[in-house]
Amino acid sequence: MTAPEPSTLAVADLDESGQATYAVYADSAADWQWTDEELATTGWESPACLHTGSLALIRQPGGTRIEDPLAKAFEHVTVSIDPNVRPLLVPPAAYRERLPHWCTLADILRLSEDDLALLLPGVRPEEACDIRSAAGLVGTRSGGSSRRE
């Protein structure tokens, strides 16, 4: 899909310990301004895997518009969702509100250590897998390692 608007630009900076901070340029970006008509023509059922998340899935009005085609694609396609929480742009509470529904749309849910802390405070990765079991596979990432449950 083409659009006259620019895509969102995120600039990451790593500190000495490897922790990232981000500057995100998202105002008037194309990433969440899709119409239902545009999304209907994208061929959601033909790929083997479909991945989405982050700002495209949470920012409105495009975020909720993506959910209907995801639900239809979920019947035929492996769907992967990475919430990739961006608290500078969207309050974590908005992600927490949508997460249970996203789990019903996803075969795979990927959570970073930071996402886990913001979405499910105090919950260990293996507990998150139990809580969000609607997604068939929950993967968590901690620094340089990954855990698959």
mmCIF file of N, CA and C in Angstrom:
data_model
loop_
_atom_site.group_PDB
_atom_site.id
_atom_site.type_symbol
_atom_site.label_atom_id
_atom_site.label_comp_id
_atom_site.label_asym_id
_atom_site.label_seq_id
_atom_site.Cartn_x
_atom_site.Cartn_y
_atom_site.Cartn_z
ATOM 1 N N MET A 1 0.851 -1.152 0.000
ATOM 2 C CA MET A 1 0.000 0.000 0.000
ATOM 3 C C MET A 1 0.908 1.229 0.000
ATOM 4 N N THR A 2 0.615 2.198 -0.833
ATOM 5 C CA THR A 2 1.407 3.424 -0.870
ATOM 6 C C THR A 2 0.623 4.543 -0.207
ATOM 7 N N ALA A 3 1.361 5.520 0.300
ATOM 8 C CA ALA A 3 0.731 6.651 0.983
ATOM 9 C C ALA A 3 1.612 7.876 0.809
ATOM 10 N N PRO A 4 1.005 9.050 0.753
ATOM 11 C CA PRO A 4 1.806 10.264 0.626
ATOM 12 C C PRO A 4 2.499 10.652 1.934
ATOM 13 N N GLU A 5 1.997 10.144 3.069
ATOM 14 C CA GLU A 5 2.576 10.496 4.358
ATOM 15 C C GLU A 5 3.868 9.704 4.588
ATOM 16 N N PRO A 6 4.775 10.248 5.394
ATOM 17 C CA PRO A 6 5.993 9.493 5.722
ATOM 18 C C PRO A 6 5.686 8.384 6.718
ATOM 19 N N SER A 7 6.565 7.374 6.797
ATOM 20 C CA SER A 7 6.426 6.361 7.841
ATOM 21 C C SER A 7 6.979 6.924 9.144
ATOM 22 N N THR A 8 6.591 6.280 10.226
ATOM 23 C CA THR A 8 7.124 6.643 11.527
ATOM 24 C C THR A 8 8.619 6.342 11.542
ATOM 25 N N LEU A 9 9.370 7.224 12.176
ATOM 26 C CA LEU A 9 10.811 7.043 12.299
ATOM 27 C C LEU A 9 11.154 6.942 13.776
ATOM 28 N N ALA A 10 11.834 5.878 14.155
ATOM 29 C CA ALA A 10 12.296 5.705 15.535
ATOM 30 C C ALA A 10 13.819 5.675 15.520
ATOM 31 N N VAL A 11 14.411 6.468 16.403
ATOM 32 C CA VAL A 11 15.862 6.521 16.527
ATOM 33 C C VAL A 11 16.216 5.975 17.904
ATOM 34 N N ALA A 12 17.029 4.925 17.935
ATOM 35 C CA ALA A 12 17.412 4.283 19.196
ATOM 36 C C ALA A 12 18.819 4.701 19.586
ATOM 37 N N ASP A 13 19.024 4.851 20.890
ATOM 38 C CA ASP A 13 20.339 5.151 21.439
ATOM 39 C C ASP A 13 20.583 4.186 22.592
ATOM 40 N N LEU A 14 21.718 3.505 22.585
ATOM 41 C CA LEU A 14 22.046 2.548 23.639
ATOM 42 C C LEU A 14 23.001 3.181 24.643
ATOM 43 N N ASP A 15 22.714 2.982 25.933
ATOM 44 C CA ASP A 15 23.638 3.460 26.962
ATOM 45 C C ASP A 15 24.729 2.413 27.189
ATOM 46 N N GLU A 16 25.612 2.672 28.153
ATOM 47 C CA GLU A 16 26.745 1.779 28.401
ATOM 48 C C GLU A 16 26.316 0.362 28.770
ATOM 49 N N SER A 17 25.142 0.221 29.395
ATOM 50 C CA SER A 17 24.675 -1.109 29.808
ATOM 51 C C SER A 17 23.859 -1.812 28.725
ATOM 52 N N GLY A 18 23.662 -1.145 27.589
ATOM 53 C CA GLY A 18 22.899 -1.748 26.505
ATOM 54 C C GLY A 18 21.417 -1.435 26.528
ATOM 55 N N GLN A 19 20.972 -0.630 27.486
ATOM 56 C CA GLN A 19 19.565 -0.230 27.548
ATOM 57 C C GLN A 19 19.296 0.822 26.470
ATOM 58 N N ALA A 20 18.194 0.664 25.790
ATOM 59 C CA ALA A 20 17.847 1.573 24.696
ATOM 60 C C ALA A 20 16.920 2.682 25.169
ATOM 61 N N THR A 21 17.138 3.859 24.621
ATOM 62 C CA THR A 21 16.171 4.953 24.720
ATOM 63 C C THR A 21 15.820 5.324 23.284
ATOM 64 N N TYR A 22 14.615 5.851 23.106
ATOM 65 C CA TYR A 22 14.122 6.082 21.758
ATOM 66 C C TYR A 22 13.611 7.502 21.588
ATOM 67 N N ALA A 23 13.812 8.030 20.407
ATOM 68 C CA ALA A 23 13.132 9.238 19.959
ATOM 69 C C ALA A 23 12.268 8.784 18.786
ATOM 70 N N VAL A 24 10.985 9.088 18.843
ATOM 71 C CA VAL A 24 10.066 8.613 17.811
ATOM 72 C C VAL A 24 9.391 9.810 17.158
ATOM 73 N N TYR A 25 9.424 9.818 15.845
ATOM 74 C CA TYR A 25 8.798 10.871 15.058
ATOM 75 C C TYR A 25 7.586 10.248 14.368
ATOM 76 N N ALA A 26 6.394 10.526 14.920
ATOM 77 C CA ALA A 26 5.204 9.811 14.477
ATOM 78 C C ALA A 26 4.051 10.713 14.046
ATOM 79 N N ASP A 27 4.151 11.994 14.269
ATOM 80 C CA ASP A 27 3.035 12.874 13.922
ATOM 81 C C ASP A 27 2.755 12.843 12.424
ATOM 82 N N SER A 28 1.503 12.680 12.092
ATOM 83 C CA SER A 28 1.023 12.667 10.701
ATOM 84 C C SER A 28 1.669 11.575 9.849
ATOM 85 N N ALA A 29 2.100 10.504 10.468
ATOM 86 C CA ALA A 29 2.715 9.404 9.718
ATOM 87 C C ALA A 29 1.642 8.502 9.112
ATOM 88 N N ALA A 30 2.032 7.757 8.109
ATOM 89 C CA ALA A 30 1.100 6.897 7.370
ATOM 90 C C ALA A 30 0.722 5.633 8.125
ATOM 91 N N ASP A 31 1.471 5.275 9.135
ATOM 92 C CA ASP A 31 1.372 3.965 9.766
ATOM 93 C C ASP A 31 0.013 3.591 10.335
ATOM 94 N N TRP A 32 -0.836 4.513 10.654
ATOM 95 C CA TRP A 32 -2.129 4.148 11.249
ATOM 96 C C TRP A 32 -3.278 4.930 10.643
ATOM 97 N N GLN A 33 -3.104 5.417 9.452
ATOM 98 C CA GLN A 33 -4.165 6.180 8.800
ATOM 99 C C GLN A 33 -4.877 5.370 7.725
ATOM 100 N N TRP A 34 -4.706 4.049 7.746
ATOM 101 C CA TRP A 34 -5.338 3.213 6.738
ATOM 102 C C TRP A 34 -6.851 3.304 6.822
ATOM 103 N N THR A 35 -7.468 3.087 5.686
ATOM 104 C CA THR A 35 -8.928 2.994 5.654
ATOM 105 C C THR A 35 -9.303 1.519 5.548
ATOM 106 N N ASP A 36 -10.544 1.213 5.881
ATOM 107 C CA ASP A 36 -11.022 -0.166 5.744
ATOM 108 C C ASP A 36 -10.906 -0.635 4.297
ATOM 109 N N GLU A 37 -11.167 0.267 3.355
ATOM 110 C CA GLU A 37 -11.095 -0.083 1.936
ATOM 111 C C GLU A 37 -9.668 -0.456 1.536
ATOM 112 N N GLU A 38 -8.677 0.312 2.005
ATOM 113 C CA GLU A 38 -7.284 0.000 1.684
ATOM 114 C C GLU A 38 -6.880 -1.351 2.269
ATOM 115 N N LEU A 39 -7.257 -1.589 3.504
ATOM 116 C CA LEU A 39 -6.888 -2.842 4.162
ATOM 117 C C LEU A 39 -7.553 -4.048 3.509
ATOM 118 N N ALA A 40 -8.730 -3.857 2.939
ATOM 119 C CA ALA A 40 -9.444 -4.967 2.295
ATOM 120 C C ALA A 40 -8.733 -5.448 1.034
ATOM 121 N N THR A 41 -7.861 -4.635 0.465
ATOM 122 C CA THR A 41 -7.197 -4.995 -0.796
ATOM 123 C C THR A 41 -5.769 -5.495 -0.601
ATOM 124 N N THR A 42 -5.351 -5.780 0.621
ATOM 125 C CA THR A 42 -3.948 -6.118 0.865
ATOM 126 C C THR A 42 -3.609 -7.595 0.767
ATOM 127 N N GLY A 43 -4.555 -8.486 0.583
ATOM 128 C CA GLY A 43 -4.257 -9.906 0.429
ATOM 129 C C GLY A 43 -3.813 -10.576 1.713
ATOM 130 N N TRP A 44 -4.558 -10.380 2.783
ATOM 131 C CA TRP A 44 -4.214 -10.897 4.108
ATOM 132 C C TRP A 44 -4.147 -12.415 4.162
ATOM 133 N N GLU A 45 -4.812 -13.115 3.275
ATOM 134 C CA GLU A 45 -4.897 -14.570 3.385
ATOM 135 C C GLU A 45 -3.831 -15.301 2.579
ATOM 136 N N SER A 46 -3.031 -14.604 1.777
ATOM 137 C CA SER A 46 -2.068 -15.304 0.934
ATOM 138 C C SER A 46 -0.708 -15.561 1.585
ATOM 139 N N PRO A 47 -0.219 -14.761 2.528
ATOM 140 C CA PRO A 47 1.104 -15.077 3.086
ATOM 141 C C PRO A 47 1.054 -16.276 4.031
ATOM 142 N N ALA A 48 2.218 -16.860 4.296
ATOM 143 C CA ALA A 48 2.304 -17.962 5.260
ATOM 144 C C ALA A 48 2.296 -17.432 6.686
ATOM 145 N N CYS A 49 2.819 -16.218 6.865
ATOM 146 C CA CYS A 49 2.896 -15.620 8.195
ATOM 147 C C CYS A 49 2.628 -14.125 8.072
ATOM 148 N N LEU A 50 1.973 -13.584 9.065
ATOM 149 C CA LEU A 50 1.653 -12.162 9.094
ATOM 150 C C LEU A 50 2.072 -11.623 10.452
ATOM 151 N N HIS A 51 2.897 -10.570 10.459
ATOM 152 C CA HIS A 51 3.392 -9.996 11.713
ATOM 153 C C HIS A 51 2.964 -8.539 11.816
ATOM 154 N N THR A 52 2.529 -8.145 13.011
ATOM 155 C CA THR A 52 2.184 -6.753 13.265
ATOM 156 C C THR A 52 2.431 -6.444 14.732
ATOM 157 N N GLY A 53 2.223 -5.203 15.070
ATOM 158 C CA GLY A 53 2.367 -4.791 16.462
ATOM 159 C C GLY A 53 2.808 -3.353 16.567
ATOM 160 N N SER A 54 3.282 -3.018 17.754
ATOM 161 C CA SER A 54 3.813 -1.710 18.073
ATOM 162 C C SER A 54 2.807 -0.614 17.747
ATOM 163 N N LEU A 55 3.297 0.477 17.229
ATOM 164 C CA LEU A 55 2.444 1.646 17.021
ATOM 165 C C LEU A 55 1.345 1.400 15.999
ATOM 166 N N ALA A 56 1.620 0.604 14.979
ATOM 167 C CA ALA A 56 0.601 0.350 13.956
ATOM 168 C C ALA A 56 -0.634 -0.309 14.545
ATOM 169 N N LEU A 57 -0.455 -1.120 15.571
ATOM 170 C CA LEU A 57 -1.583 -1.841 16.154
ATOM 171 C C LEU A 57 -2.267 -1.068 17.279
ATOM 172 N N ILE A 58 -1.576 -0.119 17.893
ATOM 173 C CA ILE A 58 -2.158 0.580 19.042
ATOM 174 C C ILE A 58 -2.645 1.985 18.700
ATOM 175 N N ARG A 59 -1.977 2.667 17.778
ATOM 176 C CA ARG A 59 -2.386 4.044 17.467
ATOM 177 C C ARG A 59 -3.677 4.020 16.661
ATOM 178 N N GLN A 60 -4.522 4.967 16.943
ATOM 179 C CA GLN A 60 -5.816 5.045 16.273
ATOM 180 C C GLN A 60 -5.802 6.169 15.236
ATOM 181 N N PRO A 61 -6.598 6.008 14.202
ATOM 182 C CA PRO A 61 -7.674 5.035 14.040
ATOM 183 C C PRO A 61 -7.245 3.716 13.406
ATOM 184 N N GLY A 62 -6.012 3.610 12.930
ATOM 185 C CA GLY A 62 -5.598 2.420 12.190
ATOM 186 C C GLY A 62 -5.532 1.141 12.985
ATOM 187 N N GLY A 63 -5.196 1.229 14.273
ATOM 188 C CA GLY A 63 -5.007 0.025 15.082
ATOM 189 C C GLY A 63 -6.195 -0.905 15.101
ATOM 190 N N THR A 64 -7.354 -0.378 15.434
ATOM 191 C CA THR A 64 -8.533 -1.252 15.487
ATOM 192 C C THR A 64 -8.964 -1.679 14.088
ATOM 193 N N ARG A 65 -8.612 -0.891 13.088
ATOM 194 C CA ARG A 65 -8.939 -1.292 11.710
ATOM 195 C C ARG A 65 -8.143 -2.517 11.285
ATOM 196 N N ILE A 66 -6.971 -2.708 11.853
ATOM 197 C CA ILE A 66 -6.145 -3.868 11.512
ATOM 198 C C ILE A 66 -6.706 -5.139 12.136
ATOM 199 N N GLU A 67 -7.395 -5.008 13.260
ATOM 200 C CA GLU A 67 -7.843 -6.186 14.005
ATOM 201 C C GLU A 67 -8.838 -7.054 13.233
ATOM 202 N N ASP A 68 -9.757 -6.476 12.496
ATOM 203 C CA ASP A 68 -10.723 -7.286 11.735
ATOM 204 C C ASP A 68 -10.033 -8.135 10.668
ATOM 205 N N PRO A 69 -9.169 -7.551 9.825
ATOM 206 C CA PRO A 69 -8.458 -8.398 8.864
ATOM 207 C C PRO A 69 -7.558 -9.435 9.544
ATOM 208 N N LEU A 70 -6.972 -9.088 10.701
ATOM 209 C CA LEU A 70 -6.162 -10.073 11.427
ATOM 210 C C LEU A 70 -7.009 -11.261 11.850
ATOM 211 N N ALA A 71 -8.199 -10.986 12.334
ATOM 212 C CA ALA A 71 -9.096 -12.068 12.764
ATOM 213 C C ALA A 71 -9.432 -12.982 11.590
ATOM 214 N N LYS A 72 -9.645 -12.409 10.420
ATOM 215 C CA LYS A 72 -9.935 -13.219 9.229
ATOM 216 C C LYS A 72 -8.695 -13.992 8.779
ATOM 217 N N ALA A 73 -7.537 -13.327 8.809
ATOM 218 C CA ALA A 73 -6.295 -13.981 8.394
ATOM 219 C C ALA A 73 -5.920 -15.109 9.341
ATOM 220 N N PHE A 74 -6.239 -14.952 10.624
ATOM 221 C CA PHE A 74 -5.895 -15.934 11.656
ATOM 222 C C PHE A 74 -6.435 -17.321 11.322
ATOM 223 N N GLU A 75 -7.514 -17.378 10.551
ATOM 224 C CA GLU A 75 -8.100 -18.661 10.162
ATOM 225 C C GLU A 75 -7.200 -19.438 9.198
ATOM 226 N N HIS A 76 -6.318 -18.730 8.444
ATOM 227 C CA HIS A 76 -5.539 -19.362 7.378
ATOM 228 C C HIS A 76 -4.039 -19.103 7.471
ATOM 229 N N VAL A 77 -3.625 -18.152 8.291
ATOM 230 C CA VAL A 77 -2.254 -17.654 8.297
ATOM 231 C C VAL A 77 -1.715 -17.687 9.726
ATOM 232 N N THR A 78 -0.433 -17.960 9.885
ATOM 233 C CA THR A 78 0.198 -17.836 11.199
ATOM 234 C C THR A 78 0.361 -16.353 11.501
ATOM 235 N N VAL A 79 -0.246 -15.904 12.598
ATOM 236 C CA VAL A 79 -0.227 -14.486 12.964
ATOM 237 C C VAL A 79 0.696 -14.290 14.163
ATOM 238 N N SER A 80 1.596 -13.328 14.028
ATOM 239 C CA SER A 80 2.542 -12.972 15.080
ATOM 240 C C SER A 80 2.298 -11.521 15.490
ATOM 241 N N ILE A 81 2.242 -11.285 16.804
ATOM 242 C CA ILE A 81 2.047 -9.924 17.316
ATOM 243 C C ILE A 81 3.143 -9.610 18.323
ATOM 244 N N ASP A 82 3.757 -8.455 18.164
ATOM 245 C CA ASP A 82 4.759 -7.933 19.095
ATOM 246 C C ASP A 82 4.263 -6.573 19.563
ATOM 247 N N PRO A 83 3.741 -6.471 20.797
ATOM 248 C CA PRO A 83 3.214 -5.184 21.260
ATOM 249 C C PRO A 83 4.244 -4.058 21.222
ATOM 250 N N ASN A 84 5.524 -4.375 21.481
ATOM 251 C CA ASN A 84 6.596 -3.389 21.377
ATOM 252 C C ASN A 84 6.161 -2.049 21.974
ATOM 253 N N VAL A 85 5.868 -2.056 23.255
ATOM 254 C CA VAL A 85 5.290 -0.915 23.966
ATOM 255 C C VAL A 85 6.178 0.319 23.827
ATOM 256 N N ARG A 86 5.562 1.433 23.492
ATOM 257 C CA ARG A 86 6.242 2.723 23.351
ATOM 258 C C ARG A 86 5.566 3.730 24.280
ATOM 259 N N PRO A 87 5.942 3.725 25.578
ATOM 260 C CA PRO A 87 5.247 4.554 26.563
ATOM 261 C C PRO A 87 5.382 6.054 26.340
ATOM 262 N N LEU A 88 6.364 6.489 25.555
ATOM 263 C CA LEU A 88 6.475 7.918 25.265
ATOM 264 C C LEU A 88 5.360 8.397 24.345
ATOM 265 N N LEU A 89 4.785 7.482 23.574
ATOM 266 C CA LEU A 89 3.747 7.847 22.611
ATOM 267 C C LEU A 89 2.357 7.388 23.014
ATOM 268 N N VAL A 90 2.271 6.239 23.672
ATOM 269 C CA VAL A 90 0.978 5.665 24.049
ATOM 270 C C VAL A 90 1.113 5.117 25.470
ATOM 271 N N PRO A 91 0.204 5.491 26.367
ATOM 272 C CA PRO A 91 0.292 4.986 27.738
ATOM 273 C C PRO A 91 0.209 3.456 27.777
ATOM 274 N N PRO A 92 1.038 2.809 28.607
ATOM 275 C CA PRO A 92 0.989 1.348 28.706
ATOM 276 C C PRO A 92 -0.402 0.804 29.023
ATOM 277 N N ALA A 93 -1.226 1.574 29.716
ATOM 278 C CA ALA A 93 -2.589 1.114 30.026
ATOM 279 C C ALA A 93 -3.376 0.825 28.751
ATOM 280 N N ALA A 94 -3.134 1.579 27.690
ATOM 281 C CA ALA A 94 -3.835 1.330 26.421
ATOM 282 C C ALA A 94 -3.428 -0.030 25.855
ATOM 283 N N TYR A 95 -2.149 -0.370 25.958
ATOM 284 C CA TYR A 95 -1.682 -1.685 25.514
ATOM 285 C C TYR A 95 -2.283 -2.788 26.385
ATOM 286 N N ARG A 96 -2.279 -2.576 27.715
ATOM 287 C CA ARG A 96 -2.831 -3.586 28.624
ATOM 288 C C ARG A 96 -4.296 -3.862 28.314
ATOM 289 N N GLU A 97 -5.030 -2.823 27.945
ATOM 290 C CA GLU A 97 -6.448 -2.989 27.614
ATOM 291 C C GLU A 97 -6.638 -3.846 26.366
ATOM 292 N N ARG A 98 -5.778 -3.695 25.369
ATOM 293 C CA ARG A 98 -5.926 -4.404 24.091
ATOM 294 C C ARG A 98 -5.273 -5.793 24.089
ATOM 295 N N LEU A 99 -4.306 -6.029 24.996
ATOM 296 C CA LEU A 99 -3.530 -7.269 24.973
ATOM 297 C C LEU A 99 -4.376 -8.542 25.007
ATOM 298 N N PRO A 100 -5.380 -8.664 25.873
ATOM 299 C CA PRO A 100 -6.173 -9.906 25.857
ATOM 300 C C PRO A 100 -6.806 -10.186 24.490
ATOM 301 N N HIS A 101 -7.291 -9.141 23.831
ATOM 302 C CA HIS A 101 -7.884 -9.336 22.500
ATOM 303 C C HIS A 101 -6.813 -9.732 21.491
ATOM 304 N N TRP A 102 -5.656 -9.075 21.542
ATOM 305 C CA TRP A 102 -4.582 -9.421 20.608
ATOM 306 C C TRP A 102 -4.183 -10.880 20.750
ATOM 307 N N CYS A 103 -4.202 -11.386 21.976
ATOM 308 C CA CYS A 103 -3.842 -12.800 22.185
ATOM 309 C C CYS A 103 -4.806 -13.728 21.462
ATOM 310 N N THR A 104 -6.055 -13.336 21.325
ATOM 311 C CA THR A 104 -7.019 -14.173 20.599
ATOM 312 C C THR A 104 -6.783 -14.122 19.093
ATOM 313 N N LEU A 105 -6.033 -13.130 18.621
ATOM 314 C CA LEU A 105 -5.755 -12.970 17.195
ATOM 315 C C LEU A 105 -4.411 -13.558 16.792
ATOM 316 N N ALA A 106 -3.605 -13.979 17.777
ATOM 317 C CA ALA A 106 -2.219 -14.344 17.497
ATOM 318 C C ALA A 106 -1.934 -15.812 17.770
ATOM 319 N N ASP A 107 -1.170 -16.403 16.865
ATOM 320 C CA ASP A 107 -0.570 -17.707 17.123
ATOM 321 C C ASP A 107 0.691 -17.522 17.963
ATOM 322 N N ILE A 108 1.370 -16.396 17.732
ATOM 323 C CA ILE A 108 2.636 -16.097 18.398
ATOM 324 C C ILE A 108 2.548 -14.706 19.009
ATOM 325 N N LEU A 109 2.869 -14.599 20.278
ATOM 326 C CA LEU A 109 2.957 -13.312 20.967
ATOM 327 C C LEU A 109 4.389 -13.155 21.446
ATOM 328 N N ARG A 110 5.032 -12.069 21.047
ATOM 329 C CA ARG A 110 6.408 -11.816 21.442
ATOM 330 C C ARG A 110 6.425 -10.650 22.421
ATOM 331 N N LEU A 111 7.068 -10.838 23.567
ATOM 332 C CA LEU A 111 7.184 -9.789 24.579
ATOM 333 C C LEU A 111 8.644 -9.604 24.954
ATOM 334 N N SER A 112 9.123 -8.367 24.896
ATOM 335 C CA SER A 112 10.459 -8.093 25.412
ATOM 336 C C SER A 112 10.375 -8.010 26.932
ATOM 337 N N GLU A 113 11.523 -8.017 27.577
ATOM 338 C CA GLU A 113 11.566 -7.858 29.028
ATOM 339 C C GLU A 113 10.908 -6.534 29.430
ATOM 340 N N ASP A 114 11.160 -5.474 28.660
ATOM 341 C CA ASP A 114 10.542 -4.169 28.939
ATOM 342 C C ASP A 114 9.030 -4.225 28.751
ATOM 343 N N ASP A 115 8.574 -4.880 27.674
ATOM 344 C CA ASP A 115 7.130 -5.025 27.449
ATOM 345 C C ASP A 115 6.478 -5.749 28.618
ATOM 346 N N LEU A 116 7.100 -6.825 29.041
ATOM 347 C CA LEU A 116 6.556 -7.624 30.133
ATOM 348 C C LEU A 116 6.418 -6.784 31.401
ATOM 349 N N ALA A 117 7.445 -5.986 31.715
ATOM 350 C CA ALA A 117 7.406 -5.142 32.914
ATOM 351 C C ALA A 117 6.303 -4.093 32.831
ATOM 352 N N LEU A 118 6.053 -3.569 31.645
ATOM 353 C CA LEU A 118 5.025 -2.538 31.478
ATOM 354 C C LEU A 118 3.617 -3.118 31.376
ATOM 355 N N LEU A 119 3.481 -4.273 30.740
ATOM 356 C CA LEU A 119 2.157 -4.853 30.512
ATOM 357 C C LEU A 119 1.677 -5.730 31.662
ATOM 358 N N LEU A 120 2.591 -6.460 32.259
ATOM 359 C CA LEU A 120 2.244 -7.394 33.330
ATOM 360 C C LEU A 120 3.250 -7.221 34.472
ATOM 361 N N PRO A 121 3.196 -6.082 35.179
ATOM 362 C CA PRO A 121 4.193 -5.797 36.219
ATOM 363 C C PRO A 121 4.258 -6.909 37.266
ATOM 364 N N GLY A 122 5.482 -7.323 37.582
ATOM 365 C CA GLY A 122 5.690 -8.336 38.606
ATOM 366 C C GLY A 122 5.487 -9.766 38.142
ATOM 367 N N VAL A 123 5.125 -9.958 36.890
ATOM 368 C CA VAL A 123 4.869 -11.302 36.366
ATOM 369 C C VAL A 123 6.141 -11.827 35.694
ATOM 370 N N ARG A 124 6.551 -13.029 36.065
ATOM 371 C CA ARG A 124 7.725 -13.653 35.451
ATOM 372 C C ARG A 124 7.360 -14.155 34.052
ATOM 373 N N PRO A 125 8.365 -14.295 33.169
ATOM 374 C CA PRO A 125 8.077 -14.737 31.797
ATOM 375 C C PRO A 125 7.263 -16.023 31.721
ATOM 376 N N GLU A 126 7.613 -17.016 32.533
ATOM 377 C CA GLU A 126 6.873 -18.282 32.461
ATOM 378 C C GLU A 126 5.431 -18.126 32.936
ATOM 379 N N GLU A 127 5.179 -17.179 33.843
ATOM 380 C CA GLU A 127 3.807 -16.908 34.274
ATOM 381 C C GLU A 127 3.036 -16.182 33.176
ATOM 382 N N ALA A 128 3.709 -15.300 32.458
ATOM 383 C CA ALA A 128 3.062 -14.581 31.354
ATOM 384 C C ALA A 128 2.569 -15.566 30.313
ATOM 385 N N CYS A 129 3.330 -16.611 30.091
ATOM 386 C CA CYS A 129 2.921 -17.627 29.120
ATOM 387 C C CYS A 129 1.621 -18.287 29.548
ATOM 388 N N ASP A 130 1.465 -18.516 30.840
ATOM 389 C CA ASP A 130 0.226 -19.116 31.337
ATOM 390 C C ASP A 130 -0.939 -18.143 31.246
ATOM 391 N N ILE A 131 -0.689 -16.891 31.617
ATOM 392 C CA ILE A 131 -1.746 -15.877 31.630
ATOM 393 C C ILE A 131 -2.254 -15.607 30.220
ATOM 394 N N ARG A 132 -1.357 -15.548 29.260
ATOM 395 C CA ARG A 132 -1.714 -15.182 27.889
ATOM 396 C C ARG A 132 -1.747 -16.399 26.982
ATOM 397 N N SER A 133 -2.250 -17.506 27.486
ATOM 398 C CA SER A 133 -2.207 -18.753 26.732
ATOM 399 C C SER A 133 -3.143 -18.783 25.532
ATOM 400 N N ALA A 134 -3.960 -17.751 25.344
ATOM 401 C CA ALA A 134 -4.792 -17.722 24.138
ATOM 402 C C ALA A 134 -3.910 -17.712 22.895
ATOM 403 N N ALA A 135 -2.748 -17.055 22.991
ATOM 404 C CA ALA A 135 -1.774 -17.130 21.908
ATOM 405 C C ALA A 135 -1.100 -18.490 22.028
ATOM 406 N N GLY A 136 -0.934 -19.189 20.932
ATOM 407 C CA GLY A 136 -0.374 -20.534 20.986
ATOM 408 C C GLY A 136 1.057 -20.584 21.478
ATOM 409 N N LEU A 137 1.853 -19.560 21.175
ATOM 410 C CA LEU A 137 3.250 -19.497 21.572
ATOM 411 C C LEU A 137 3.513 -18.103 22.092
ATOM 412 N N VAL A 138 4.108 -18.013 23.269
ATOM 413 C CA VAL A 138 4.504 -16.724 23.826
ATOM 414 C C VAL A 138 6.011 -16.749 23.945
ATOM 415 N N GLY A 139 6.685 -15.812 23.296
ATOM 416 C CA GLY A 139 8.136 -15.706 23.377
ATOM 417 C C GLY A 139 8.504 -14.445 24.125
ATOM 418 N N THR A 140 9.449 -14.565 25.045
ATOM 419 C CA THR A 140 9.929 -13.391 25.766
ATOM 420 C C THR A 140 11.402 -13.209 25.461
ATOM 421 N N ARG A 141 11.836 -11.968 25.498
ATOM 422 C CA ARG A 141 13.231 -11.661 25.203
ATOM 423 C C ARG A 141 13.812 -10.889 26.365
ATOM 424 N N SER A 142 14.961 -11.344 26.842
ATOM 425 C CA SER A 142 15.660 -10.695 27.939
ATOM 426 C C SER A 142 17.088 -10.435 27.498
ATOM 427 N N GLY A 143 17.410 -9.175 27.214
ATOM 428 C CA GLY A 143 18.763 -8.852 26.774
ATOM 429 C C GLY A 143 19.118 -9.615 25.519
ATOM 430 N N GLY A 144 20.198 -10.398 25.575
ATOM 431 C CA GLY A 144 20.663 -11.121 24.405
ATOM 432 C C GLY A 144 20.122 -12.526 24.275
ATOM 433 N N SER A 145 19.217 -12.940 25.158
ATOM 434 C CA SER A 145 18.699 -14.307 25.079
ATOM 435 C C SER A 145 17.201 -14.306 24.850
ATOM 436 N N SER A 146 16.688 -15.421 24.380
ATOM 437 C CA SER A 146 15.245 -15.561 24.162
ATOM 438 C C SER A 146 14.739 -16.768 24.923
ATOM 439 N N ARG A 147 13.487 -16.709 25.323
ATOM 440 C CA ARG A 147 12.827 -17.834 25.984
ATOM 441 C C ARG A 147 11.560 -18.105 25.192
ATOM 442 N N ARG A 148 11.344 -19.364 24.877
ATOM 443 C CA ARG A 148 10.125 -19.747 24.168
ATOM 444 C C ARG A 148 9.359 -20.701 25.054
ATOM 445 N N GLU A 149 8.104 -20.403 25.272
ATOM 446 C CA GLU A 149 7.265 -21.238 26.142
ATOM 447 C C GLU A 149 6.114 -21.795 25.334
#
